[in-house]
Amino acid sequence: MPELPEVETVRKTLKKLVLHKTIESISVFWPKIIKNPVEVEQFTDALKGETILDVGRRGKFLILYTNQFAMVSHLRMEGKYGLHSKEEPFDKHTHVIFHFTDGTELRYRDVRKFGTMHLYKKGEEFLKPPLIELGPEPFSKEFTEEYLAEKLKKTNRKIKPALLDQKLFVGLGNIYVDEALFRSGIHPERIASTLNKNEISILHREIVATLSEAVKKGGSTIRSYVNSQGEIGMFQLELYAYGRKGEECKRCGTPLEKTTVGGRGTHYCPSCQKL
Ligand code: ZN
């Protein structure tokens, strides 16, 4: 599942591929992906003749801006965008095609079909679901140590599920939350309200550092991101914790453990992250 840094890489790549292209028509083969407007024809009619002016991001959502509209797109588990010529064949997993006037097309392919698209008049996108529910961006001025402390103080949830809640702030998914907690030396099952000021300070620093390192690394290797199928791929940072069950901790050498916290597979060092 792509997380904020991967979505940011997709955003930059997608922008280079589709900027200033004009939509001639749209084919929708799996209407359930379109969540707003309810009628798929309204979605396709509205975007006809529109030119893509920018590609933005909010949390893990991509936002395609046209003259009048903002299309909010979530890739969920498997969603991928790719730019193709109209002659190229496509398979049954391609669910939405934006046909451009220059003979190319932007294809949305999604094996699991969990992805979503919401279309709003520009300016309304932040006032409606899904974006209205999101907390601040991790790199924004609002996401301060004080903000994090204030929010964590009020919750009796375990720290990992608390940090995964995108209403608190956006950007941490299952991979980078394990990384940020590892780097902070905090056990994923600690009750959020028991973290002291110093721990929150370290945690805040490591959340921002983990995400910004991943964004930076993705940004520097952007060209390799369009694979041979013309699809935009994902970058992943070298990881300390996630996916390393049984391997040696890079700090202390203890084998890492895997458990389940809040229903999610969770990796941690039993020695560096004491409960
Ligand atoms: Zn360790």
PDB file of C-alpha atoms in Angstrom, residues 55-226:
ATOM      1  CA  VAL A  55      -1.396  17.681  -9.761  1.00  0.00           C
ATOM      2  CA  GLY A  56      -1.539  18.129  -5.992  1.00  0.00           C
ATOM      3  CA  ARG A  57      -1.533  15.879  -2.957  1.00  0.00           C
ATOM      4  CA  ARG A  58      -3.244  15.877   0.432  1.00  0.00           C
ATOM      5  CA  GLY A  59      -2.227  12.999   2.698  1.00  0.00           C
ATOM      6  CA  LYS A  60      -2.325   9.903   0.513  1.00  0.00           C
ATOM      7  CA  PHE A  61      -4.775  11.481  -1.930  1.00  0.00           C
ATOM      8  CA  LEU A  62      -3.747  12.797  -5.337  1.00  0.00           C
ATOM      9  CA  ILE A  63      -5.628  15.828  -6.664  1.00  0.00           C
ATOM     10  CA  LEU A  64      -5.819  16.445 -10.406  1.00  0.00           C
ATOM     11  CA  TYR A  65      -6.695  20.085 -11.019  1.00  0.00           C
ATOM     12  CA  THR A  66      -8.369  21.134 -14.257  1.00  0.00           C
ATOM     13  CA  ASN A  67      -9.825  24.500 -15.333  1.00  0.00           C
ATOM     14  CA  GLN A  68     -12.946  24.103 -13.216  1.00  0.00           C
ATOM     15  CA  PHE A  69     -12.545  20.913 -11.221  1.00  0.00           C
ATOM     16  CA  ALA A  70     -10.496  19.038  -8.642  1.00  0.00           C
ATOM     17  CA  MET A  71     -10.440  15.275  -8.966  1.00  0.00           C
ATOM     18  CA  VAL A  72      -9.443  13.603  -5.713  1.00  0.00           C
ATOM     19  CA  SER A  73      -7.963  10.157  -6.293  1.00  0.00           C
ATOM     20  CA  HIS A  74      -6.944   7.514  -3.757  1.00  0.00           C
ATOM     21  CA  LEU A  75      -4.890   4.558  -5.000  1.00  0.00           C
ATOM     22  CA  ARG A  76      -5.615   2.406  -1.927  1.00  0.00           C
ATOM     23  CA  MET A  77      -3.889  -0.996  -2.184  1.00  0.00           C
ATOM     24  CA  GLU A  78      -3.055  -1.478  -5.835  1.00  0.00           C
ATOM     25  CA  GLY A  79      -4.139   1.542  -7.879  1.00  0.00           C
ATOM     26  CA  LYS A  80      -1.676   2.747 -10.537  1.00  0.00           C
ATOM     27  CA  TYR A  81      -1.678   5.467 -13.150  1.00  0.00           C
ATOM     28  CA  GLY A  82       0.091   5.109 -16.451  1.00  0.00           C
ATOM     29  CA  LEU A  83       0.369   7.205 -19.613  1.00  0.00           C
ATOM     30  CA  HIS A  84      -0.038   5.268 -22.856  1.00  0.00           C
ATOM     31  CA  SER A  85      -0.657   5.856 -26.543  1.00  0.00           C
ATOM     32  CA  LYS A  86      -4.207   4.995 -27.523  1.00  0.00           C
ATOM     33  CA  GLU A  87      -2.978   2.159 -29.788  1.00  0.00           C
ATOM     34  CA  GLU A  88      -1.509   0.229 -26.859  1.00  0.00           C
ATOM     35  CA  PRO A  89      -3.740  -2.612 -25.654  1.00  0.00           C
ATOM     36  CA  PHE A  90      -5.010  -2.626 -22.087  1.00  0.00           C
ATOM     37  CA  ASP A  91      -6.202  -5.423 -19.823  1.00  0.00           C
ATOM     38  CA  LYS A  92      -9.294  -6.106 -17.703  1.00  0.00           C
ATOM     39  CA  HIS A  93      -7.762  -4.398 -14.664  1.00  0.00           C
ATOM     40  CA  THR A  94      -7.843  -1.007 -16.393  1.00  0.00           C
ATOM     41  CA  HIS A  95     -10.989   0.655 -15.025  1.00  0.00           C
ATOM     42  CA  VAL A  96     -10.820   4.321 -16.027  1.00  0.00           C
ATOM     43  CA  ILE A  97      -9.218   5.894 -19.111  1.00  0.00           C
ATOM     44  CA  PHE A  98      -8.804   9.625 -19.636  1.00  0.00           C
ATOM     45  CA  HIS A  99      -8.418  10.052 -23.414  1.00  0.00           C
ATOM     46  CA  PHE A 100      -6.415  13.159 -24.278  1.00  0.00           C
ATOM     47  CA  THR A 101      -6.703  15.239 -27.448  1.00  0.00           C
ATOM     48  CA  ASP A 102      -3.051  14.507 -28.349  1.00  0.00           C
ATOM     49  CA  GLY A 103      -3.689  10.765 -28.809  1.00  0.00           C
ATOM     50  CA  THR A 104      -2.277   9.699 -25.456  1.00  0.00           C
ATOM     51  CA  GLU A 105      -4.330   8.454 -22.543  1.00  0.00           C
ATOM     52  CA  LEU A 106      -4.021   8.289 -18.789  1.00  0.00           C
ATOM     53  CA  ARG A 107      -5.079   4.858 -17.601  1.00  0.00           C
ATOM     54  CA  TYR A 108      -6.079   3.927 -14.086  1.00  0.00           C
ATOM     55  CA  ARG A 109      -5.366   0.273 -13.381  1.00  0.00           C
ATOM     56  CA  ASP A 110      -6.384  -1.354 -10.105  1.00  0.00           C
ATOM     57  CA  VAL A 111      -6.352  -5.124  -9.582  1.00  0.00           C
ATOM     58  CA  ARG A 112      -8.230  -4.918  -6.247  1.00  0.00           C
ATOM     59  CA  LYS A 113     -10.643  -2.147  -7.363  1.00  0.00           C
ATOM     60  CA  PHE A 114     -10.393  -0.437  -3.954  1.00  0.00           C
ATOM     61  CA  GLY A 115      -9.322   2.926  -5.372  1.00  0.00           C
ATOM     62  CA  THR A 116     -11.657   5.928  -5.342  1.00  0.00           C
ATOM     63  CA  MET A 117     -12.230   9.124  -7.360  1.00  0.00           C
ATOM     64  CA  HIS A 118     -14.219  12.140  -6.157  1.00  0.00           C
ATOM     65  CA  LEU A 119     -14.842  15.097  -8.450  1.00  0.00           C
ATOM     66  CA  TYR A 120     -15.634  18.540  -7.043  1.00  0.00           C
ATOM     67  CA  LYS A 121     -15.714  22.116  -8.252  1.00  0.00           C
ATOM     68  CA  LYS A 122     -12.287  23.591  -7.509  1.00  0.00           C
ATOM     69  CA  GLY A 123     -12.243  24.993  -3.987  1.00  0.00           C
ATOM     70  CA  GLU A 124     -14.868  22.567  -2.721  1.00  0.00           C
ATOM     71  CA  GLU A 125     -12.511  19.585  -2.531  1.00  0.00           C
ATOM     72  CA  PHE A 126     -11.266  20.425   0.952  1.00  0.00           C
ATOM     73  CA  LEU A 127     -14.782  21.049   2.283  1.00  0.00           C
ATOM     74  CA  LYS A 128     -16.152  17.621   1.370  1.00  0.00           C
ATOM     75  CA  PRO A 129     -15.263  14.008   2.122  1.00  0.00           C
ATOM     76  CA  PRO A 130     -12.755  12.464   1.951  1.00  0.00           C
ATOM     77  CA  LEU A 131     -10.390  15.442   2.380  1.00  0.00           C
ATOM     78  CA  ILE A 132     -12.419  17.316   5.007  1.00  0.00           C
ATOM     79  CA  GLU A 133     -11.721  14.575   7.543  1.00  0.00           C
ATOM     80  CA  LEU A 134      -7.943  14.853   7.334  1.00  0.00           C
ATOM     81  CA  GLY A 135      -5.642  16.289   9.978  1.00  0.00           C
ATOM     82  CA  PRO A 136      -2.654  18.527   9.139  1.00  0.00           C
ATOM     83  CA  GLU A 137       0.161  17.562   6.773  1.00  0.00           C
ATOM     84  CA  PRO A 138       3.320  16.367   8.566  1.00  0.00           C
ATOM     85  CA  PHE A 139       5.435  19.085   6.895  1.00  0.00           C
ATOM     86  CA  SER A 140       2.982  21.888   7.620  1.00  0.00           C
ATOM     87  CA  LYS A 141       3.383  24.643  10.217  1.00  0.00           C
ATOM     88  CA  GLU A 142       0.357  23.277  12.094  1.00  0.00           C
ATOM     89  CA  PHE A 143       2.033  19.962  12.843  1.00  0.00           C
ATOM     90  CA  THR A 144       4.139  21.047  15.800  1.00  0.00           C
ATOM     91  CA  GLU A 145       5.405  19.174  18.831  1.00  0.00           C
ATOM     92  CA  GLU A 146       2.779  21.000  20.898  1.00  0.00           C
ATOM     93  CA  TYR A 147       0.009  19.945  18.531  1.00  0.00           C
ATOM     94  CA  LEU A 148       1.094  16.300  18.726  1.00  0.00           C
ATOM     95  CA  ALA A 149       1.407  16.441  22.535  1.00  0.00           C
ATOM     96  CA  GLU A 150      -2.033  18.025  22.870  1.00  0.00           C
ATOM     97  CA  LYS A 151      -3.683  15.312  20.754  1.00  0.00           C
ATOM     98  CA  LEU A 152      -1.856  12.344  22.298  1.00  0.00           C
ATOM     99  CA  LYS A 153      -2.588  13.528  25.825  1.00  0.00           C
ATOM    100  CA  LYS A 154      -6.305  13.097  25.128  1.00  0.00           C
ATOM    101  CA  THR A 155      -6.266   9.507  23.907  1.00  0.00           C
ATOM    102  CA  ASN A 156      -6.085   6.226  25.775  1.00  0.00           C
ATOM    103  CA  ARG A 157      -5.394   4.348  22.588  1.00  0.00           C
ATOM    104  CA  LYS A 158      -2.105   2.611  21.951  1.00  0.00           C
ATOM    105  CA  ILE A 159       0.406   4.876  20.243  1.00  0.00           C
ATOM    106  CA  LYS A 160       0.510   2.989  16.944  1.00  0.00           C
ATOM    107  CA  PRO A 161      -3.233   3.111  16.125  1.00  0.00           C
ATOM    108  CA  ALA A 162      -3.311   6.717  17.398  1.00  0.00           C
ATOM    109  CA  LEU A 163      -0.597   7.705  14.915  1.00  0.00           C
ATOM    110  CA  LEU A 164      -2.319   5.847  12.075  1.00  0.00           C
ATOM    111  CA  ASP A 165      -5.466   7.938  12.562  1.00  0.00           C
ATOM    112  CA  GLN A 166      -5.396  10.378   9.635  1.00  0.00           C
ATOM    113  CA  LYS A 167      -7.656  12.757  11.573  1.00  0.00           C
ATOM    114  CA  LEU A 168      -4.769  13.404  13.976  1.00  0.00           C
ATOM    115  CA  PHE A 169      -2.354  14.189  11.158  1.00  0.00           C
ATOM    116  CA  VAL A 170      -1.843  12.617   7.759  1.00  0.00           C
ATOM    117  CA  GLY A 171       0.992  10.646   6.295  1.00  0.00           C
ATOM    118  CA  LEU A 172       1.823   7.662   8.461  1.00  0.00           C
ATOM    119  CA  GLY A 173       0.732   4.258   7.185  1.00  0.00           C
ATOM    120  CA  ASN A 174       1.645   0.833   8.501  1.00  0.00           C
ATOM    121  CA  ILE A 175       5.231   0.911   7.224  1.00  0.00           C
ATOM    122  CA  TYR A 176       6.419   4.362   8.258  1.00  0.00           C
ATOM    123  CA  VAL A 177       4.636   4.261  11.616  1.00  0.00           C
ATOM    124  CA  ASP A 178       6.765   1.231  12.569  1.00  0.00           C
ATOM    125  CA  GLU A 179       9.835   3.078  11.320  1.00  0.00           C
ATOM    126  CA  ALA A 180       9.073   6.261  13.243  1.00  0.00           C
ATOM    127  CA  LEU A 181       8.371   4.339  16.466  1.00  0.00           C
ATOM    128  CA  PHE A 182      11.550   2.275  16.070  1.00  0.00           C
ATOM    129  CA  ARG A 183      13.630   5.401  15.492  1.00  0.00           C
ATOM    130  CA  SER A 184      12.028   6.985  18.566  1.00  0.00           C
ATOM    131  CA  GLY A 185      12.614   3.921  20.777  1.00  0.00           C
ATOM    132  CA  ILE A 186       8.907   3.786  21.636  1.00  0.00           C
ATOM    133  CA  HIS A 187       7.011   0.502  21.939  1.00  0.00           C
ATOM    134  CA  PRO A 188       4.022   0.425  19.548  1.00  0.00           C
ATOM    135  CA  GLU A 189       1.692  -0.657  22.369  1.00  0.00           C
ATOM    136  CA  ARG A 190       2.483   2.222  24.721  1.00  0.00           C
ATOM    137  CA  ILE A 191      -0.686   4.080  25.731  1.00  0.00           C
ATOM    138  CA  ALA A 192      -0.482   7.378  23.871  1.00  0.00           C
ATOM    139  CA  SER A 193      -1.342   9.556  26.876  1.00  0.00           C
ATOM    140  CA  THR A 194       1.579   8.111  28.900  1.00  0.00           C
ATOM    141  CA  LEU A 195       4.271   9.513  26.605  1.00  0.00           C
ATOM    142  CA  ASN A 196       6.295  12.219  28.320  1.00  0.00           C
ATOM    143  CA  LYS A 197       7.354  15.535  26.813  1.00  0.00           C
ATOM    144  CA  ASN A 198      10.793  14.295  25.833  1.00  0.00           C
ATOM    145  CA  GLU A 199       9.414  11.179  24.133  1.00  0.00           C
ATOM    146  CA  ILE A 200       6.896  13.250  22.174  1.00  0.00           C
ATOM    147  CA  SER A 201       9.635  15.626  21.119  1.00  0.00           C
ATOM    148  CA  ILE A 202      11.736  12.733  19.778  1.00  0.00           C
ATOM    149  CA  LEU A 203       8.697  11.106  18.172  1.00  0.00           C
ATOM    150  CA  HIS A 204       7.715  14.338  16.401  1.00  0.00           C
ATOM    151  CA  ARG A 205      11.253  14.771  15.089  1.00  0.00           C
ATOM    152  CA  GLU A 206      11.466  11.157  13.870  1.00  0.00           C
ATOM    153  CA  ILE A 207       8.042  11.231  12.162  1.00  0.00           C
ATOM    154  CA  VAL A 208       9.038  14.290  10.158  1.00  0.00           C
ATOM    155  CA  ALA A 209      12.536  12.922   9.462  1.00  0.00           C
ATOM    156  CA  THR A 210      11.316   9.480   8.346  1.00  0.00           C
ATOM    157  CA  LEU A 211       8.757  10.918   5.948  1.00  0.00           C
ATOM    158  CA  SER A 212      10.973  13.651   4.567  1.00  0.00           C
ATOM    159  CA  GLU A 213      13.889  11.250   3.951  1.00  0.00           C
ATOM    160  CA  ALA A 214      11.534   8.976   2.047  1.00  0.00           C
ATOM    161  CA  VAL A 215      10.127  11.861  -0.001  1.00  0.00           C
ATOM    162  CA  LYS A 216      13.627  13.144  -0.762  1.00  0.00           C
ATOM    163  CA  LYS A 217      14.914   9.755  -1.845  1.00  0.00           C
ATOM    164  CA  GLY A 218      11.871   9.149  -4.018  1.00  0.00           C
ATOM    165  CA  GLY A 219      12.299  12.564  -5.583  1.00  0.00           C
ATOM    166  CA  SER A 220      15.905  11.963  -6.524  1.00  0.00           C
ATOM    167  CA  THR A 221      15.233   8.727  -8.395  1.00  0.00           C
ATOM    168  CA  ILE A 222      12.086   9.811 -10.135  1.00  0.00           C
ATOM    169  CA  ARG A 223      12.957   8.726 -13.666  1.00  0.00           C
ATOM    170  CA  SER A 224      13.185   5.057 -12.797  1.00  0.00           C
ATOM    171  CA  TYR A 225       9.619   5.207 -11.618  1.00  0.00           C
ATOM    172  CA  VAL A 226       7.909   4.645 -14.907  1.00  0.00           C
TER     173      VAL A 226
END
